[in-house]
Amino acid sequence: MPSTNGGTWTFARVRTVLTSELMVGYYVYNRKTQRMRGPAKRNPPALWIRTRVMEPIVGARQFARAQQQIGRRTGYAFSKQDMIDRLERLLREKGKLSSVIIDYCQYTPCCRTYVEHFGGLRAAYAAVGYECRWRVPKRKRNYSDDQLLDGIRRLHATFGYVTIALIEADPDLPTHQMFTDRFGSMIRAYGLAGFPITKREAISAAQKRAASRHCAF
């Protein structure tokens, strides 16, 4: 069975299906708080707000069992020092680190959890003494269309939205210019990644995010 855009299933898409509460009919927000353009901080689950928006796709018990299994890899299951210790172990074993290496490791949280707890993968790498030297070469690399679109999906799964600034800051992605050159525009790239949006909607979303940051202060 093909994925939503007719393509193959990816790690990020499978994870979204397994963890999104839309599967049991709820839209969840207030996951993060950001003040005065400072770093976004993840709110504890007790502060998340859930709104019923659709009929469940799977039963609550089945979804809960999936979360119990996945919960072993979330940041709430590990202390910060434990996360560092596990990342150091992975670095010793592999000799290098990347989002892919972390996500496929069985004993570390996923890279999204490191981003949320340390403010970015570079900060997590610094905590274990690893210097990421491959950013510039990566940006010169030849990316397939699927790799570029999967990058958009990964950012959306992490932050809840995608912007040019997030793409530029991500060490595993090229600059947004490559997306524009490949797909014609960022709006079209978002659509192909499964997040169809018009230019007007993109501007409106940016204004709402700016307003929410102001209100949070």
PDB file of C-alpha atoms in Angstrom, residues 25-148:
ATOM      1  CA  GLY A  25      -9.290  11.165  17.035  1.00  0.00           C
ATOM      2  CA  TYR A  26      -7.492  13.932  18.950  1.00  0.00           C
ATOM      3  CA  TYR A  27      -5.525  16.972  17.789  1.00  0.00           C
ATOM      4  CA  VAL A  28      -2.863  17.851  20.380  1.00  0.00           C
ATOM      5  CA  TYR A  29      -1.336  21.292  20.861  1.00  0.00           C
ATOM      6  CA  ASN A  30       0.576  23.317  23.490  1.00  0.00           C
ATOM      7  CA  ARG A  31       3.386  20.776  23.285  1.00  0.00           C
ATOM      8  CA  LYS A  32       6.004  23.531  23.376  1.00  0.00           C
ATOM      9  CA  THR A  33       6.522  27.023  24.785  1.00  0.00           C
ATOM     10  CA  GLN A  34       8.709  29.695  23.219  1.00  0.00           C
ATOM     11  CA  ARG A  35       9.289  33.178  24.644  1.00  0.00           C
ATOM     12  CA  MET A  36      10.831  36.232  22.991  1.00  0.00           C
ATOM     13  CA  ARG A  37      12.328  34.202  20.130  1.00  0.00           C
ATOM     14  CA  GLY A  38      14.199  32.087  22.632  1.00  0.00           C
ATOM     15  CA  PRO A  39      14.625  28.340  22.309  1.00  0.00           C
ATOM     16  CA  ALA A  40      11.439  26.303  22.217  1.00  0.00           C
ATOM     17  CA  LYS A  41      10.962  24.202  25.346  1.00  0.00           C
ATOM     18  CA  ARG A  42       8.927  21.027  25.403  1.00  0.00           C
ATOM     19  CA  ASN A  43       6.026  21.107  27.826  1.00  0.00           C
ATOM     20  CA  PRO A  44       5.324  18.051  29.984  1.00  0.00           C
ATOM     21  CA  PRO A  45       2.411  15.931  28.699  1.00  0.00           C
ATOM     22  CA  ALA A  46       0.215  17.141  31.559  1.00  0.00           C
ATOM     23  CA  LEU A  47       0.114  20.589  29.927  1.00  0.00           C
ATOM     24  CA  TRP A  48      -0.780  19.367  26.438  1.00  0.00           C
ATOM     25  CA  ILE A  49      -4.271  20.288  25.231  1.00  0.00           C
ATOM     26  CA  ARG A  50      -6.322  17.723  23.338  1.00  0.00           C
ATOM     27  CA  THR A  51      -9.320  18.449  21.114  1.00  0.00           C
ATOM     28  CA  ARG A  52     -11.520  15.775  19.551  1.00  0.00           C
ATOM     29  CA  VAL A  53     -11.571  16.401  15.801  1.00  0.00           C
ATOM     30  CA  MET A  54     -12.423  13.075  14.145  1.00  0.00           C
ATOM     31  CA  GLU A  55     -13.522   9.513  14.721  1.00  0.00           C
ATOM     32  CA  PRO A  56     -10.750   7.150  15.916  1.00  0.00           C
ATOM     33  CA  ILE A  57      -8.910   5.095  13.318  1.00  0.00           C
ATOM     34  CA  VAL A  58      -7.615   2.562  15.866  1.00  0.00           C
ATOM     35  CA  GLY A  59      -8.830   1.600  19.322  1.00  0.00           C
ATOM     36  CA  ALA A  60      -7.521   3.376  22.420  1.00  0.00           C
ATOM     37  CA  ARG A  61      -6.060   0.175  23.870  1.00  0.00           C
ATOM     38  CA  GLN A  62      -4.159  -0.640  20.696  1.00  0.00           C
ATOM     39  CA  PHE A  63      -2.797   2.909  20.536  1.00  0.00           C
ATOM     40  CA  ALA A  64      -1.813   2.798  24.220  1.00  0.00           C
ATOM     41  CA  ARG A  65       0.113  -0.441  23.709  1.00  0.00           C
ATOM     42  CA  ALA A  66       2.037   1.177  20.855  1.00  0.00           C
ATOM     43  CA  GLN A  67       2.895   4.187  23.037  1.00  0.00           C
ATOM     44  CA  GLN A  68       4.088   1.882  25.808  1.00  0.00           C
ATOM     45  CA  GLN A  69       6.536   0.242  23.429  1.00  0.00           C
ATOM     46  CA  ILE A  70       7.677   3.526  21.895  1.00  0.00           C
ATOM     47  CA  GLY A  71       7.915   5.138  25.336  1.00  0.00           C
ATOM     48  CA  ARG A  72      11.172   3.292  25.944  1.00  0.00           C
ATOM     49  CA  ARG A  73      12.792   5.632  23.424  1.00  0.00           C
ATOM     50  CA  THR A  74      11.322   8.955  24.523  1.00  0.00           C
ATOM     51  CA  GLY A  75      13.230  11.530  26.507  1.00  0.00           C
ATOM     52  CA  TYR A  76      10.919  11.086  29.495  1.00  0.00           C
ATOM     53  CA  ALA A  77      12.347   7.611  30.007  1.00  0.00           C
ATOM     54  CA  PHE A  78      15.920   8.922  30.351  1.00  0.00           C
ATOM     55  CA  SER A  79      17.712  11.495  32.469  1.00  0.00           C
ATOM     56  CA  LYS A  80      19.859  13.997  30.592  1.00  0.00           C
ATOM     57  CA  GLN A  81      23.036  12.351  31.868  1.00  0.00           C
ATOM     58  CA  ASP A  82      21.721   8.957  30.782  1.00  0.00           C
ATOM     59  CA  MET A  83      21.092  10.356  27.303  1.00  0.00           C
ATOM     60  CA  ILE A  84      24.677  11.650  27.207  1.00  0.00           C
ATOM     61  CA  ASP A  85      26.082   8.317  28.406  1.00  0.00           C
ATOM     62  CA  ARG A  86      24.176   6.431  25.720  1.00  0.00           C
ATOM     63  CA  LEU A  87      25.292   8.869  23.024  1.00  0.00           C
ATOM     64  CA  GLU A  88      28.927   8.484  24.164  1.00  0.00           C
ATOM     65  CA  ARG A  89      28.565   4.715  23.887  1.00  0.00           C
ATOM     66  CA  LEU A  90      27.161   5.044  20.383  1.00  0.00           C
ATOM     67  CA  LEU A  91      30.008   7.360  19.383  1.00  0.00           C
ATOM     68  CA  ARG A  92      32.587   4.849  20.659  1.00  0.00           C
ATOM     69  CA  GLU A  93      30.931   2.066  18.679  1.00  0.00           C
ATOM     70  CA  LYS A  94      30.376   3.943  15.405  1.00  0.00           C
ATOM     71  CA  GLY A  95      33.184   6.495  15.483  1.00  0.00           C
ATOM     72  CA  LYS A  96      30.764   9.194  14.282  1.00  0.00           C
ATOM     73  CA  LEU A  97      27.237  10.466  14.857  1.00  0.00           C
ATOM     74  CA  SER A  98      24.297  11.468  12.662  1.00  0.00           C
ATOM     75  CA  SER A  99      20.524  11.630  12.930  1.00  0.00           C
ATOM     76  CA  VAL A 100      20.223   8.348  11.008  1.00  0.00           C
ATOM     77  CA  ILE A 101      22.742   6.543  13.249  1.00  0.00           C
ATOM     78  CA  ILE A 102      20.920   7.747  16.373  1.00  0.00           C
ATOM     79  CA  ASP A 103      17.448   6.855  15.078  1.00  0.00           C
ATOM     80  CA  TYR A 104      18.481   3.300  14.233  1.00  0.00           C
ATOM     81  CA  CYS A 105      20.270   2.701  17.537  1.00  0.00           C
ATOM     82  CA  GLN A 106      18.317   0.413  19.860  1.00  0.00           C
ATOM     83  CA  TYR A 107      19.521   1.886  23.163  1.00  0.00           C
ATOM     84  CA  THR A 108      19.367   5.670  22.563  1.00  0.00           C
ATOM     85  CA  PRO A 109      16.353   7.970  22.353  1.00  0.00           C
ATOM     86  CA  CYS A 110      15.594   9.141  18.810  1.00  0.00           C
ATOM     87  CA  CYS A 111      17.373  12.210  17.390  1.00  0.00           C
ATOM     88  CA  ARG A 112      14.198  14.313  17.800  1.00  0.00           C
ATOM     89  CA  THR A 113      14.404  13.772  21.561  1.00  0.00           C
ATOM     90  CA  TYR A 114      18.025  14.939  21.593  1.00  0.00           C
ATOM     91  CA  VAL A 115      17.017  18.032  19.614  1.00  0.00           C
ATOM     92  CA  GLU A 116      14.245  18.849  22.080  1.00  0.00           C
ATOM     93  CA  HIS A 117      16.359  18.306  25.209  1.00  0.00           C
ATOM     94  CA  PHE A 118      19.624  19.892  24.068  1.00  0.00           C
ATOM     95  CA  GLY A 119      18.320  22.551  21.659  1.00  0.00           C
ATOM     96  CA  GLY A 120      19.791  20.855  18.598  1.00  0.00           C
ATOM     97  CA  LEU A 121      21.944  17.911  17.538  1.00  0.00           C
ATOM     98  CA  ARG A 122      25.087  20.045  17.529  1.00  0.00           C
ATOM     99  CA  ALA A 123      24.587  20.818  21.225  1.00  0.00           C
ATOM    100  CA  ALA A 124      24.055  17.113  21.952  1.00  0.00           C
ATOM    101  CA  TYR A 125      27.207  16.280  19.990  1.00  0.00           C
ATOM    102  CA  ALA A 126      29.136  18.901  21.958  1.00  0.00           C
ATOM    103  CA  ALA A 127      27.999  17.289  25.221  1.00  0.00           C
ATOM    104  CA  VAL A 128      29.842  14.097  24.249  1.00  0.00           C
ATOM    105  CA  GLY A 129      32.830  15.890  22.719  1.00  0.00           C
ATOM    106  CA  TYR A 130      31.950  15.174  19.101  1.00  0.00           C
ATOM    107  CA  GLU A 131      32.579  17.939  16.591  1.00  0.00           C
ATOM    108  CA  CYS A 132      30.311  17.779  13.566  1.00  0.00           C
ATOM    109  CA  ARG A 133      32.612  18.500  10.620  1.00  0.00           C
ATOM    110  CA  TRP A 134      30.397  17.362   7.763  1.00  0.00           C
ATOM    111  CA  ARG A 135      27.881  20.194   7.455  1.00  0.00           C
ATOM    112  CA  VAL A 136      29.475  21.962   4.493  1.00  0.00           C
ATOM    113  CA  PRO A 137      30.167  18.781   2.492  1.00  0.00           C
ATOM    114  CA  LYS A 138      26.615  17.603   3.162  1.00  0.00           C
ATOM    115  CA  ARG A 139      25.210  20.784   1.636  1.00  0.00           C
ATOM    116  CA  LYS A 140      27.166  20.102  -1.539  1.00  0.00           C
ATOM    117  CA  ARG A 141      25.959  16.526  -1.738  1.00  0.00           C
ATOM    118  CA  ASN A 142      23.538  15.296  -4.357  1.00  0.00           C
ATOM    119  CA  TYR A 143      20.205  14.657  -2.670  1.00  0.00           C
ATOM    120  CA  SER A 144      17.407  12.606  -4.194  1.00  0.00           C
ATOM    121  CA  ASP A 145      13.889  14.039  -4.262  1.00  0.00           C
ATOM    122  CA  ASP A 146      12.823  11.549  -1.588  1.00  0.00           C
ATOM    123  CA  GLN A 147      15.679  12.584   0.711  1.00  0.00           C
ATOM    124  CA  LEU A 148      14.709  16.247   0.417  1.00  0.00           C
TER     125      LEU A 148
END
